[in-house]
Every structure is written in C-alpha cells, then in structure tokens.
Amino acid sequence: MAKAIAASFLVLMLAFPTVFGVDYDVGDSNGWASQVDYTTWVSGKTFHVGDNLVFKYDSSHEVDEVNESGYSSCSSSNLIKNHNDGNSKIALSATGNRYFICPRAGHCAGGMKLQINVVAANSTTPTTPSTPSTPSSPPSESGTPSTTNSTSPPSTNGAVGVSGSIGLLAAASAVVLGFMG
C-alpha cells in the first residue's frame, strides 16, 4: 500500500511542471505601456500551453486580442476579446499564434502590440516574434508618456519559478524513491 501511495505521489510530482504554468509579466517592470519594445521583450521566451500573460497597465491603455490581420493593420474590427481592468491575466490554453494590441489611437502604430507563439507544454521550441512596422511619425498621446530606464537591471519574469519547481520536483522524487526502496 505504501508503495502505491509513493508511486502515485511520484506521478503527481512529475506532472507538476505541466500543471502549473509560468506567469509572464508583459513588458516586465514597464508593463503594457507606450515606448516599450515588445519584440525585444518576447525574444528568447518560449510560451507554453498552461502559461499566462499578465498585462499591467494604467487607464490610458487597454488590451485587445485580435487576429493576425488586426495585428498587422492595428485594427480591432475583428476583436477576439477586450481587456480593460488594468491587470489582465490571459491564459494560454492552446497552441498557435496569439496577437494583442492597444486599441487607443496611435498606440499600436507606435509599437504597442505583441505577437507570441504558444507551443505544447512539453515543447522547447523558441518563440519567433514578428517584426512590427516602424511608424512614419510618432503618435501623439494625451496621456502621460511612459519612460524606460535603460540603466536598471533586467527584471526577472515568471520563468524563474520553473527552475524552483524543478528543484522541488527533484527533492520530492528523492523522498519518494527513499520510501520505495
């Protein structure tokens, strides 16, 4: 009986990393704001089914999930979903490309858009972001401009939690195997 319990626990621990995804704070400490390079932010990240995007923004912004055409043209005419609560957590529940824009006038054209590729939970294929087009002139905004501090250290994202989970998994596995032996 003890071996069956230990084996069940081991199976649960092996499933742990796929059950609990990573929360990615979009834009890191800058959040969802103007004058943030989201192409650079997304580079090197791999988004898996089960992960979440967390958009943090003030009242001068919103998040619209759109299709590829809406992303390319900065249009919400084919809106999938609008988020406007200032702290939007979006679950990545299926593989494929996802597209997000700020629908406020001039924001998307100024670079406030994000494209990600979501891969299967057990995949390690890197994300390939698309390159946003450069606007011919900077958009004018009535809101407070966002600034980025290039001298601040890079902020961590939720991916750090994965390495901690792997350590926990290894320790729990050692305990379970100790009980089985």
C-alpha positions as a printed Julia matrix, in Angstrom:
181×3 Matrix{Float64}:
   0.0    0.0     0.0
   2.81   2.41    0.88
   4.48   1.75   -2.46
   1.25   2.53   -4.33
   0.9    5.84   -2.47
   4.53   6.68   -3.12
   4.19   5.82   -6.81
   1.05   7.97   -7.08
   2.86  10.85   -5.42
   5.76  10.47   -7.86
   3.38  10.63  -10.84
   1.79  13.8    -9.43
   5.19  15.39   -8.89
   6.24  14.57  -12.45
   3.08  16.27  -13.72
   3.69  19.34  -11.51
   5.6   21.46  -14.07
   2.91  20.97  -16.74
   0.02  21.67  -14.37
   1.41  24.98  -13.14
   2.4   27.28  -15.97
   4.54  30.37  -15.91
   3.09  33.87  -15.47
   4.83  36.29  -17.84
   4.55  39.97  -16.88
   4.27  41.59  -20.3
   6.94  44.29  -20.59
   8.44  43.2   -17.25
   8.61  46.2   -14.87
   7.47  48.6   -17.64
   4.2   46.75  -18.08
   1.88  47.33  -21.03
   2.86  50.86  -21.97
   3.94  53.07  -24.85
   7.6   53.2   -25.82
   8.33  49.6   -24.78
   9.89  47.31  -27.37
   7.71  44.21  -27.16
   9.6   42.47  -29.97
  12.72  42.58  -27.8
  10.71  41.58  -24.72
   9.32  38.46  -26.41
  12.63  37.35  -27.96
  14.15  34.34  -26.28
  10.94  33.43  -24.46
   9.06  30.22  -25.13
   5.37  30.32  -24.26
   3.73  27.01  -23.44
   0.14  25.88  -23.1
  -0.67  26.45  -19.42
   1.35  29.68  -19.15
  -0.29  33.08  -18.63
   0.36  36.57  -19.95
  -0.15  39.25  -17.3
  -0.76  42.71  -18.73
  -0.39  45.56  -16.2
  -1.4   49.0   -17.44
  -2.98  52.3   -16.48
  -6.29  53.78  -17.63
  -4.74  55.26  -20.78
  -4.36  51.75  -22.24
  -6.35  48.61  -22.95
  -5.51  45.18  -24.34
  -7.35  43.82  -27.36
  -6.74  40.3   -28.54
  -7.1   40.32  -32.3
  -6.43  38.07  -35.28
  -3.3   38.32  -37.44
  -4.94  40.79  -39.82
  -5.95  43.05  -36.92
  -2.41  42.86  -35.56
  -0.86  43.79  -38.91
  -3.27  46.67  -39.52
  -3.61  47.79  -35.87
  -7.36  47.28  -36.07
  -9.8   45.89  -33.52
 -12.52  45.34  -36.14
 -12.14  41.56  -35.71
 -11.83  41.72  -31.93
 -11.46  38.41  -30.12
 -11.55  39.89  -26.61
 -11.07  43.28  -24.95
  -9.41  43.67  -21.54
  -9.55  47.0   -19.7
  -9.2   46.27  -15.98
  -5.55  47.37  -15.69
  -4.34  43.92  -14.61
  -5.35  41.32  -17.18
  -4.24  37.7   -16.83
  -4.68  35.83  -20.1
  -4.39  32.05  -20.08
  -2.51  30.45  -22.95
  -4.71  27.39  -23.35
  -3.97  26.3   -26.93
  -1.02  26.15  -29.32
  -0.64  28.71  -32.08
  -0.06  32.41  -32.62
  -1.75  34.99  -30.4
  -1.95  38.71  -31.18
  -2.5   41.65  -28.82
  -2.72  45.39  -29.47
  -3.57  48.56  -27.57
  -6.67  49.92  -29.33
  -6.14  53.53  -28.23
  -5.46  55.95  -31.08
  -1.84  55.76  -32.25
  -0.66  53.31  -29.6
  -0.5   50.16  -31.76
   1.03  52.06  -34.68
   3.62  53.32  -32.2
   4.64  49.74  -31.39
   2.24  48.83  -28.59
   1.46  45.38  -29.91
   2.54  41.86  -29.09
   2.65  38.63  -31.09
   3.53  35.34  -29.44
   3.61  31.7   -30.47
   2.28  29.21  -27.93
   3.76  25.71  -28.13
   2.75  22.44  -26.49
   3.5   22.14  -22.78
   6.33  19.65  -23.33
   7.93  21.53  -26.25
  11.1   23.64  -26.07
  10.77  25.34  -29.47
  11.72  29.02  -29.1
   9.2   31.76  -29.78
   9.57  33.56  -33.12
   8.18  37.09  -32.84
   7.18  39.05  -35.89
   8.79  42.41  -36.52
   6.42  45.36  -36.09
   6.42  48.0   -38.77
   8.02  51.3   -37.89
   5.58  54.23  -37.91
   6.47  57.15  -40.17
   5.87  59.62  -37.36
   5.5   59.11  -33.61
   1.89  59.06  -32.4
   0.65  61.92  -30.31
  -0.84  60.97  -26.98
  -2.75  62.95  -24.44
  -1.74  60.58  -21.62
   1.45  60.65  -19.62
   4.31  59.23  -21.67
   6.0   56.13  -20.37
   9.72  56.08  -20.0
  12.1   53.19  -19.84
  15.21  53.24  -17.71
  17.98  51.6   -19.69
  20.32  51.53  -16.7
  18.1   49.4   -14.49
  18.95  45.72  -14.18
  16.77  43.34  -16.16
  13.77  42.3   -14.16
  13.01  38.66  -13.63
   9.93  37.06  -15.05
   7.88  34.08  -14.01
  10.25  31.71  -15.78
  12.45  31.83  -12.69
   9.71  29.89  -10.9
  10.2   26.94  -13.23
  13.74  26.29  -12.01
  12.49  26.37   -8.42
   9.75  23.91   -9.33
  12.29  21.57  -10.9
  14.34  21.66   -7.69
  11.23  20.86   -5.68
  10.43  18.04   -8.08
  13.91  16.55   -7.7
  13.77  16.73   -3.89
  10.29  15.21   -3.75
  11.34  12.44   -6.13
  14.3   11.59   -3.89
  11.99  11.37   -0.87
   9.51   9.16   -2.72
  12.24   6.88   -4.03
  13.62   6.63   -0.49
  10.24   5.37    0.74
  10.0    2.89   -2.13
  13.47   1.42   -1.59
